[in-house]
Amino acid sequence: MSAKAVSKGIISVGGWAMAKLATSALVLPVLARYLGIEAYGQYAYYLAVLLLAAQCANVGMMQTMTKRIAERPDDGGWCRTVARSGALINGIGVLLVGLIAGWVIRSTASTGIGEGSIALVVVGVLMLDQVWFYARGVLHGFRYEERAAVPGIIGVFIAGLLAILAAMNGLGVVGVFAGLLLADLYVAIACLQAVRHALKEGSVVRAAQPPPPATRNLLQFGLSAMVFSVLNMALCSLDIILVRHLAGEAQAGLYAAAVQWSQFVWFIPIAVEGVMLQATARFWAEGKIDEVTRLVSRLTRYVMLGTIFLLLLVFVLGDQIVAVYFGPQFRDATLGLRLLVPGALCYALARVFWPVIQAGGGGSQLIRVMGIAVLLDVGLCVILIPGGGAAGAACATSLSFASVAVGYAWILRNRRVHPFTGCAVSRLLGLVLGTGLAVAGLSALVTPPMLAVPAGVFGGLLLYWGGVFALGLVQVDELGLLVQNLPGVFRQVGETMFRMLAPWLLRLRATASNEEAEVGDAR
């Protein structure tokens, strides 16, 4: 997979992730204020159930079809067989899981909410979501990530608008999910059309090719991917469910607020995760371990630098962010938010690692590590939530997220892949501490929270990224190469910005190098 193809895929998936997170950033405070803490906790609970059910209903077909189609995208017969078998397996999964999810939602519906209505609308969202999952599996295999991302982005905007209208008009949690259902209907129709066109385009059939994989083979890989995805979602969703049952809906609302801000920063690793499976599968197949290390270590460094910057701002400005964003009634969410920051960083790195391991045939290892992390998370939640509420859940989540990152890094190293090659950890730690202190001091000088947040963000932006280039954590030439690999209009915009910034960045690096040389001579 070429550097340009990787860049195109990252931009497409990243654009969808940014749209989703930005829309959530605008919509969630409105929902929190209009629904109230308890209804907002209900919303978070049903969303967690939906996310868990979605992974089971998909039966791992999204990852399976991406892998299989990416192996031979020019073989029309192969691709159509994979798509048909995937649709059959996915369809059966939707029917079975939809019935179970509907029963669970009806049985656990809160007082004052129509149990039949909420069950019906959430199951409807589940079914339409599966169409998009299926389309992503096919289109990502053909490396048409943008054909799934664009309808997804439009659907996110529609869902956000309808959710706000429902909440403001007193339609409650059922109305919010009904808006999501309508948005998903548009996405499903658009993506099915994109899949039909993609399968028509892949009409070339090459001679001397092995026969298409049997449904049984697809199911075998898909079940492994499904188990991993379910465990992944369980790790991210069970805490909300446990907080609701062990500490009440008010604490669930506080924890949901903390989780949302700690995970807003994940658009960077989500974008990289979306291309790593198809980007590294061929390297593994051809035994090019050095190429895997080169790609993974470079993208790990970029994800680490970008995510640390965003999480640093969230950690330092947590009080002001919660006050401005959710309102004073959510002020107790700040402690949980700060406790989640280390775990959010670890899980961002894990998102880069696991598709690489999956591409190399290490599905069973992924499942073992994730299974241990889920058990650890549940155990810690049972111990910490009754006394600590949302803060106890945040501690449990951070520790379990860290265990996942450590486990996956260990798996990669055992397979001779070194994901942290080129990461100057000591320099990065110094930069983080210096920037954090500067942002804290700057925000303390500006007392109104509405002004303290942008002041801290602007100051942190200049200090942190100036330090990244001054310390050589990213080279200026490296940035220029990244810009050259961008597709289309992104490259034109990037080249214009690079021409403006390059002289300043080179000057920063030269100054820092001179100071390092002087220190070395003094020693």
Coordinates of C-alpha atoms in Angstrom, one line a residue:
M1 CA 0.0 0.0 0.0
S2 CA 1.6 3.3 -1.1
A3 CA 2.2 6.3 1.1
K4 CA -0.4 8.2 -0.8
A5 CA -3.0 5.5 -0.4
V6 CA -2.2 5.4 3.3
S7 CA -2.6 9.2 3.5
K8 CA -5.8 9.2 1.6
G9 CA -7.3 6.5 3.8
I10 CA -6.2 8.3 7.0
I11 CA -7.7 11.6 5.8
S12 CA -11.0 9.9 4.9
V13 CA -11.4 8.0 8.1
G14 CA -10.0 10.9 10.1
G15 CA -12.4 13.3 8.5
W16 CA -15.3 11.1 9.6
A17 CA -13.9 10.7 13.1
M18 CA -13.4 14.5 13.4
A19 CA -16.9 15.2 12.1
K20 CA -18.3 12.7 14.6
L21 CA -16.3 14.1 17.5
A22 CA -16.9 17.7 16.6
T23 CA -20.6 17.1 16.2
S24 CA -20.7 15.3 19.6
A25 CA -18.8 18.2 21.1
L26 CA -21.6 20.5 20.0
V27 CA -24.5 18.2 20.6
L28 CA -23.7 16.6 23.9
P29 CA -23.8 19.7 26.1
V30 CA -27.2 20.6 24.6
L31 CA -28.5 17.1 25.4
A32 CA -27.0 17.2 28.9
R33 CA -28.7 20.5 29.7
Y34 CA -32.1 19.7 28.2
L35 CA -32.3 16.0 29.2
G36 CA -30.9 16.5 32.7
I37 CA -28.4 14.3 34.5
E38 CA -30.6 11.3 35.0
A39 CA -32.0 11.2 31.4
Y40 CA -28.5 11.9 30.1
G41 CA -27.4 8.8 32.1
Q42 CA -30.2 6.8 30.4
Y43 CA -29.0 8.0 27.0
A44 CA -25.4 7.0 27.8
Y45 CA -26.7 3.6 29.0
Y46 CA -28.7 2.8 25.9
L47 CA -25.8 4.0 23.7
A48 CA -23.5 1.6 25.5
V49 CA -25.9 -1.3 25.0
L50 CA -26.1 -0.4 21.3
L51 CA -22.4 -0.3 20.8
L52 CA -22.0 -3.7 22.4
A53 CA -24.8 -5.2 20.3
A54 CA -23.4 -3.8 17.1
Q55 CA -20.2 -5.7 17.4
C56 CA -22.0 -9.0 18.0
A57 CA -24.4 -8.4 15.1
N58 CA -21.6 -7.7 12.7
V59 CA -20.0 -11.1 13.4
G60 CA -16.6 -9.6 12.5
M61 CA -17.6 -9.2 8.8
M62 CA -16.3 -5.7 8.5
Q63 CA -12.7 -6.7 9.2
T64 CA -13.1 -10.0 7.4
M65 CA -14.3 -8.4 4.1
T66 CA -11.7 -5.7 4.3
K67 CA -8.9 -8.2 4.7
R68 CA -10.2 -10.6 2.0
I69 CA -11.0 -8.0 -0.6
A70 CA -7.8 -6.1 0.0
E71 CA -5.9 -9.3 -0.9
R72 CA -7.3 -9.4 -4.5
P73 CA -9.3 -6.2 -5.2
D74 CA -9.0 -6.7 -9.0
D75 CA -10.6 -10.2 -9.0
G76 CA -14.3 -9.5 -9.5
G77 CA -15.5 -13.0 -8.8
W78 CA -13.5 -13.2 -5.5
C79 CA -14.8 -9.8 -4.3
R80 CA -18.5 -10.5 -5.1
T81 CA -18.3 -13.9 -3.4
V82 CA -16.8 -12.3 -0.3
A83 CA -19.4 -9.5 -0.3
R84 CA -22.3 -12.0 -0.7
S85 CA -21.1 -14.3 2.0
G86 CA -20.4 -11.4 4.3
A87 CA -23.9 -10.1 3.8
L88 CA -25.5 -13.4 4.6
I89 CA -23.5 -13.9 7.8
N90 CA -24.1 -10.2 8.8
G91 CA -27.8 -10.5 8.1
I92 CA -28.2 -13.6 10.3
G93 CA -26.2 -11.9 13.1
V94 CA -28.5 -8.8 12.9
L95 CA -31.7 -10.8 13.3
L96 CA -30.4 -12.8 16.3
V97 CA -28.7 -10.0 18.2
G98 CA -31.6 -7.5 17.4
L99 CA -34.0 -9.8 19.2
I100 CA -31.8 -10.2 22.2
A101 CA -31.0 -6.4 22.4
G102 CA -34.7 -5.6 22.2
W103 CA -35.5 -7.9 25.0
V104 CA -32.7 -6.5 27.2
I105 CA -33.7 -2.9 26.6
R106 CA -37.4 -3.6 27.3
S107 CA -36.4 -5.4 30.5
T108 CA -34.2 -2.6 31.8
A109 CA -36.2 0.4 30.6
S110 CA -36.3 3.2 33.3
T111 CA -39.6 4.4 34.8
G112 CA -41.2 7.1 32.8
I113 CA -39.8 6.0 29.4
G114 CA -41.9 3.9 27.0
E115 CA -40.2 0.5 27.1
G116 CA -41.6 -0.6 23.8
S117 CA -40.7 2.7 22.0
I118 CA -37.1 2.8 23.2
A119 CA -36.6 -0.9 22.4
L120 CA -38.0 -0.5 18.9
V121 CA -36.0 2.7 18.0
V122 CA -32.7 1.4 19.4
V123 CA -33.0 -1.9 17.6
G124 CA -33.8 0.0 14.4
V125 CA -30.6 2.0 14.8
L126 CA -28.7 -1.2 15.4
M127 CA -30.0 -2.7 12.1
L128 CA -29.2 0.4 10.0
D129 CA -25.8 0.7 11.6
Q130 CA -25.0 -2.8 10.3
V131 CA -25.5 -1.6 6.7
W132 CA -22.8 1.0 7.2
F133 CA -20.5 -1.6 8.9
Y134 CA -21.0 -3.9 5.9
A135 CA -20.3 -1.1 3.4
R136 CA -17.2 -0.1 5.2
G137 CA -15.9 -3.7 5.1
V138 CA -16.4 -3.8 1.3
L139 CA -15.3 -0.3 0.5
H140 CA -12.2 -0.3 2.7
G141 CA -11.1 -3.5 1.1
F142 CA -11.2 -1.8 -2.3
R143 CA -9.4 1.2 -0.6
Y144 CA -12.3 3.4 -1.3
E145 CA -12.4 4.7 2.3
E146 CA -13.8 8.1 1.2
R147 CA -16.9 6.4 -0.3
A148 CA -17.9 5.2 3.1
A149 CA -16.7 8.3 5.0
V150 CA -18.6 11.0 3.1
P151 CA -22.1 9.5 3.7
G152 CA -21.0 8.8 7.3
I153 CA -20.0 12.5 7.8
I154 CA -23.3 13.7 6.4
G155 CA -25.2 11.2 8.6
V156 CA -23.4 12.5 11.7
F157 CA -24.4 16.1 11.0
I158 CA -28.1 15.0 10.3
A159 CA -28.1 12.9 13.5
G160 CA -26.7 15.8 15.6
L161 CA -29.3 18.3 14.3
L162 CA -32.2 16.0 14.8
A163 CA -31.0 15.0 18.3
I164 CA -30.9 18.7 19.3
L165 CA -34.4 19.4 17.9
A166 CA -35.7 16.3 19.8
A167 CA -34.2 17.3 23.1
M168 CA -35.3 21.0 22.8
N169 CA -38.8 20.0 22.0
G170 CA -39.2 17.7 25.0
L171 CA -39.1 14.4 23.1
G172 CA -36.6 12.9 25.5
V173 CA -34.3 9.9 25.0
V174 CA -36.7 8.2 22.6
G175 CA -36.8 11.3 20.4
V176 CA -33.0 11.6 20.4
F177 CA -32.6 7.9 19.2
A178 CA -35.4 8.5 16.6
G179 CA -33.3 11.3 15.1
L180 CA -30.3 8.9 14.9
L181 CA -32.6 6.3 13.2
L182 CA -33.5 8.7 10.4
A183 CA -29.9 9.8 9.9
D184 CA -28.8 6.1 9.7
L185 CA -31.5 5.5 7.1
Y186 CA -29.8 8.0 4.7
V187 CA -26.3 6.6 5.4
A188 CA -27.5 3.0 4.7
I189 CA -29.1 3.9 1.3
A190 CA -26.0 6.0 0.2
C191 CA -23.5 3.3 1.3
L192 CA -25.4 0.4 -0.4
Q193 CA -25.2 2.4 -3.7
A194 CA -21.5 2.9 -3.2
V195 CA -21.0 -0.9 -2.6
R196 CA -23.0 -1.8 -5.7
H197 CA -20.8 0.6 -7.9
A198 CA -17.6 -0.7 -6.3
L199 CA -18.4 -4.3 -7.0
K200 CA -19.3 -3.5 -10.6
E201 CA -15.9 -1.7 -11.1
G202 CA -14.0 -4.7 -9.8
S203 CA -15.2 -6.8 -12.7
V204 CA -11.8 -8.1 -13.9
V205 CA -11.3 -11.8 -13.3
R206 CA -7.7 -13.1 -13.5
A207 CA -6.8 -16.6 -14.6
A208 CA -4.8 -19.0 -12.4
Q209 CA -6.3 -17.5 -9.2
P210 CA -7.3 -19.7 -6.2
P211 CA -11.1 -20.1 -5.8
P212 CA -13.0 -17.5 -3.6
P213 CA -13.0 -18.3 0.1
A214 CA -15.9 -20.4 1.4
T215 CA -18.4 -18.9 3.8
R216 CA -17.1 -21.2 6.5
N217 CA -13.6 -19.7 6.1
L218 CA -15.0 -16.2 6.3
L219 CA -17.0 -17.1 9.4
Q220 CA -14.0 -18.6 11.1
F221 CA -12.0 -15.3 10.7
G222 CA -15.1 -13.2 11.4
L223 CA -15.9 -14.9 14.7
S224 CA -12.3 -14.2 15.9
A225 CA -12.7 -10.6 14.8
M226 CA -16.1 -10.4 16.4
V227 CA -14.9 -11.7 19.8
F228 CA -12.1 -9.2 19.8
S229 CA -14.5 -6.3 18.8
V230 CA -17.0 -7.3 21.5
L231 CA -14.3 -7.4 24.1
N232 CA -13.1 -4.0 22.8
M233 CA -16.5 -2.5 23.1
A234 CA -17.1 -4.2 26.4
L235 CA -14.0 -2.5 27.8
C236 CA -15.2 0.9 26.5
S237 CA -18.9 0.4 27.5
L238 CA -19.2 -1.8 30.5
D239 CA -18.1 1.0 32.9
I240 CA -21.2 3.1 32.0
I241 CA -23.5 0.1 32.5
L242 CA -21.8 -0.8 35.9
V243 CA -21.9 2.8 37.1
R244 CA -25.6 3.1 36.4
H245 CA -26.4 -0.1 38.3
L246 CA -23.9 0.3 41.2
A247 CA -24.0 4.0 41.8
G248 CA -27.1 5.4 40.1
E249 CA -28.0 7.4 37.0
A250 CA -26.6 10.7 38.3
Q251 CA -23.1 9.1 38.6
A252 CA -23.5 7.5 35.2
G253 CA -24.2 11.0 33.8
L254 CA -21.0 12.4 35.4
Y255 CA -19.0 9.5 34.2
A256 CA -20.4 9.8 30.7
A257 CA -19.4 13.5 30.7
A258 CA -15.8 12.6 31.7
V259 CA -15.5 9.8 29.2
Q260 CA -16.7 11.9 26.3
W261 CA -14.1 14.6 26.8
S262 CA -11.3 12.1 27.4
Q263 CA -12.2 10.3 24.2
F264 CA -12.7 13.4 22.0
V265 CA -9.0 13.2 21.3
W266 CA -9.2 9.8 19.6
F267 CA -9.9 11.1 16.1
I268 CA -6.2 10.8 15.4
P269 CA -5.7 7.1 16.4
I270 CA -9.1 6.2 14.9
A271 CA -8.0 7.6 11.6
V272 CA -4.7 5.6 11.7
E273 CA -6.5 2.5 12.9
G274 CA -8.8 2.6 9.9
V275 CA -5.9 1.9 7.4
M276 CA -3.4 -0.2 9.3
L277 CA -5.1 -3.6 8.6
Q278 CA -4.9 -3.1 4.8
A279 CA -1.6 -1.2 4.9
T280 CA 0.4 -4.0 6.7
A281 CA -1.3 -7.2 5.5
R282 CA 0.9 -7.5 2.4
F283 CA 4.1 -6.8 4.4
W284 CA 3.3 -9.6 6.8
A285 CA 2.4 -12.0 4.0
E286 CA 5.8 -11.2 2.2
G287 CA 7.8 -11.4 5.5
K288 CA 8.9 -7.7 5.3
I289 CA 9.0 -7.2 9.1
D290 CA 11.3 -4.2 8.8
E291 CA 8.7 -2.5 6.6
V292 CA 6.1 -3.2 9.3
T293 CA 8.3 -1.7 11.9
R294 CA 9.1 1.4 9.8
L295 CA 5.4 2.1 9.1
V296 CA 4.1 1.3 12.6
S297 CA 6.9 3.3 14.5
R298 CA 6.4 6.4 12.3
L299 CA 2.6 6.4 12.8
T300 CA 2.9 5.6 16.5
R301 CA 5.1 8.6 16.9
Y302 CA 2.6 10.9 15.1
V303 CA -0.3 9.5 17.1
M304 CA 1.6 9.9 20.4
L305 CA 2.6 13.5 19.7
G306 CA -0.9 14.6 18.6
T307 CA -2.8 12.8 21.3
I308 CA -0.5 13.9 24.1
F309 CA -1.0 17.5 23.1
L310 CA -4.8 17.2 23.2
L311 CA -4.9 15.2 26.4
L312 CA -2.5 17.7 28.1
L313 CA -5.0 20.5 27.4
V314 CA -7.9 18.4 28.7
F315 CA -5.9 17.5 31.9
V316 CA -4.7 21.0 32.7
L317 CA -7.9 22.9 31.7
G318 CA -10.4 20.2 33.0
D319 CA -12.1 22.5 35.5
Q320 CA -12.8 25.2 32.9
I321 CA -13.8 22.8 30.2
V322 CA -16.4 21.0 32.3
A323 CA -17.8 24.4 33.6
V324 CA -18.1 25.9 30.1
Y325 CA -19.1 22.7 28.3
F326 CA -21.5 20.9 30.6
G327 CA -22.5 23.5 33.1
P328 CA -21.9 23.8 36.9
Q329 CA -24.0 20.7 37.7
F330 CA -21.4 18.5 36.1
R331 CA -18.4 20.0 38.0
D332 CA -17.9 16.7 39.9
A333 CA -16.9 15.1 36.6
T334 CA -13.6 16.9 36.6
L335 CA -11.8 14.4 38.8
G336 CA -12.9 11.4 36.7
L337 CA -11.9 13.3 33.5
R338 CA -8.3 13.8 34.8
L339 CA -8.1 10.2 36.0
L340 CA -9.0 9.0 32.5
V341 CA -6.3 10.9 30.7
P342 CA -3.4 8.4 31.1
G343 CA -5.6 5.5 30.1
A344 CA -6.9 7.5 27.0
L345 CA -3.3 7.9 25.8
C346 CA -2.6 4.2 26.3
Y347 CA -5.7 3.2 24.4
A348 CA -4.8 5.6 21.6
L349 CA -1.6 3.7 21.1
A350 CA -3.4 0.4 21.3
R351 CA -5.6 1.4 18.5
V352 CA -2.5 1.7 16.2
F353 CA -1.2 -1.7 17.4
W354 CA -4.2 -4.0 17.2
P355 CA -4.9 -3.9 13.4
V356 CA -1.3 -4.6 12.7
I357 CA -1.4 -7.7 14.9
Q358 CA -4.7 -8.7 13.3
A359 CA -3.2 -8.3 9.8
G360 CA -0.3 -10.6 10.9
G361 CA -2.7 -13.4 12.0
G362 CA -2.5 -12.7 15.7
G363 CA -6.2 -12.7 16.4
S364 CA -6.0 -15.2 19.3
Q365 CA -3.3 -13.0 21.0
L366 CA -5.5 -9.9 20.7
I367 CA -8.4 -11.8 22.3
R368 CA -6.3 -13.0 25.2
V369 CA -5.0 -9.6 26.1
M370 CA -8.4 -7.9 25.7
G371 CA -10.1 -10.6 27.7
I372 CA -7.7 -10.1 30.6
A373 CA -8.2 -6.4 30.4
V374 CA -12.0 -6.7 30.5
L375 CA -11.8 -9.0 33.5
L376 CA -9.5 -6.5 35.2
D377 CA -11.8 -3.7 34.4
V378 CA -14.9 -5.4 35.7
G379 CA -13.1 -6.5 38.9
L380 CA -11.8 -3.0 39.6
C381 CA -15.2 -1.5 38.8
V382 CA -17.0 -3.8 41.3
I383 CA -14.4 -2.7 44.0
L384 CA -14.1 1.0 43.2
I385 CA -17.5 2.2 42.0
P386 CA -19.6 1.6 45.1
G387 CA -17.3 3.9 47.1
G388 CA -15.9 6.2 44.4
G389 CA -18.7 6.4 41.9
A390 CA -17.6 8.0 38.6
A391 CA -14.1 8.6 39.8
G392 CA -13.7 4.9 40.8
A393 CA -14.8 3.8 37.3
A394 CA -12.3 6.2 35.8
C395 CA -9.5 4.6 37.8
A396 CA -10.6 1.2 36.7
T397 CA -10.8 2.2 33.0
S398 CA -7.4 3.9 33.0
L399 CA -5.6 0.9 34.5
S400 CA -7.4 -1.6 32.1
F401 CA -6.6 0.6 29.1
A402 CA -2.9 0.7 30.1
S403 CA -2.8 -3.1 30.3
V404 CA -4.1 -3.3 26.7
A405 CA -1.4 -1.0 25.4
V406 CA 1.4 -2.9 27.3
G407 CA 0.1 -6.2 26.1
Y408 CA -0.1 -5.3 22.4
A409 CA 3.4 -3.6 22.5
W410 CA 4.8 -6.8 24.0
I411 CA 3.1 -8.9 21.3
L412 CA 4.6 -6.7 18.5
R413 CA 8.1 -6.8 20.1
N414 CA 7.9 -10.6 20.3
R415 CA 7.2 -10.6 16.5
R416 CA 10.3 -8.4 15.9
V417 CA 8.2 -5.2 15.4
H418 CA 9.4 -2.2 17.4
P419 CA 6.6 0.4 17.6
F420 CA 8.5 2.9 19.6
T421 CA 11.6 3.2 17.4
G422 CA 12.5 6.9 17.0
C423 CA 10.5 8.1 20.0
A424 CA 12.7 10.4 22.1
V425 CA 10.9 9.7 25.4
S426 CA 13.0 11.9 27.7
R427 CA 12.7 14.9 25.4
L428 CA 9.0 14.4 25.0
L429 CA 8.5 14.2 28.8
G430 CA 10.3 17.4 29.3
L431 CA 8.3 19.1 26.7
V432 CA 5.0 17.9 28.2
L433 CA 6.0 19.1 31.7
G434 CA 7.1 22.5 30.4
T435 CA 4.0 23.0 28.3
G436 CA 1.7 21.8 31.1
L437 CA 3.1 24.3 33.6
A438 CA 2.9 27.1 31.1
V439 CA -0.7 26.4 30.1
A440 CA -1.7 26.1 33.8
G441 CA 0.0 29.5 34.6
L442 CA -1.6 31.2 31.5
S443 CA -5.1 29.9 32.3
A444 CA -4.7 31.0 35.9
L445 CA -4.0 34.6 34.8
V446 CA -7.3 34.6 32.8
T447 CA -10.1 34.0 35.4
P448 CA -13.3 33.7 33.3
P449 CA -13.5 30.1 32.1
M450 CA -14.8 31.2 28.7
L451 CA -11.5 33.1 28.1
A452 CA -9.2 30.8 30.1
V453 CA -9.8 27.8 27.7
P454 CA -8.9 29.5 24.4
A455 CA -6.0 31.3 26.1
G456 CA -4.6 28.0 27.3
V457 CA -5.2 26.3 24.0
F458 CA -3.5 29.0 22.0
G459 CA -0.5 29.2 24.4
G460 CA -0.2 25.5 24.5
L461 CA -0.4 25.2 20.7
L462 CA 2.6 27.5 20.2
L463 CA 4.7 26.1 23.0
Y464 CA 4.1 22.4 22.3
W465 CA 4.4 22.3 18.6
G466 CA 7.3 24.7 18.5
G467 CA 9.0 22.4 21.0
V468 CA 8.2 19.3 18.9
F469 CA 10.2 20.8 15.9
A470 CA 12.9 22.5 18.0
L471 CA 13.7 19.2 19.8
G472 CA 13.7 17.2 16.6
L473 CA 10.7 15.0 17.6
V474 CA 9.5 15.6 14.1
Q475 CA 12.0 16.8 11.4
V476 CA 11.1 19.7 9.1
D477 CA 12.0 17.5 6.1
E478 CA 9.8 14.8 7.4
L479 CA 6.8 17.2 7.6
G480 CA 7.5 18.2 4.0
L481 CA 7.4 14.6 2.9
L482 CA 4.1 14.1 4.7
V483 CA 2.7 17.1 2.8
Q484 CA 3.9 15.7 -0.5
N485 CA 2.0 12.4 0.1
L486 CA -1.4 14.1 0.8
P487 CA -4.0 13.6 -1.9
G488 CA -5.6 16.3 -4.1
V489 CA -6.6 19.6 -2.6
F490 CA -5.1 18.7 0.8
R491 CA -1.7 18.6 -0.8
Q492 CA -2.1 22.1 -2.3
V493 CA -3.3 23.6 1.0
G494 CA -0.5 21.7 2.8
E495 CA 2.2 22.9 0.5
T496 CA 1.1 26.5 0.9
M497 CA 1.1 26.3 4.7
F498 CA 4.4 24.4 4.7
R499 CA 6.1 27.2 2.6
M500 CA 5.0 29.7 5.2
L501 CA 6.0 27.7 8.3
A502 CA 9.2 25.9 7.1
P503 CA 11.6 28.9 7.6
W504 CA 10.4 29.4 11.1
L505 CA 10.6 25.7 12.0
L506 CA 14.1 25.4 10.5
R507 CA 15.2 28.5 12.6
L508 CA 13.7 26.9 15.7
R509 CA 15.6 23.6 15.1
A510 CA 18.9 25.4 14.3
T511 CA 18.7 27.4 17.6
A512 CA 18.0 24.3 19.6
S513 CA 20.8 22.4 17.9
N514 CA 23.3 25.3 18.7
E515 CA 22.2 25.2 22.3
E516 CA 22.7 21.5 22.5
A517 CA 26.1 21.8 21.0
E518 CA 27.1 24.5 23.5
V519 CA 25.9 22.3 26.4
G520 CA 27.9 19.4 25.0
D521 CA 31.1 21.5 24.7
A522 CA 30.7 22.8 28.2
R523 CA 30.6 19.2 29.5

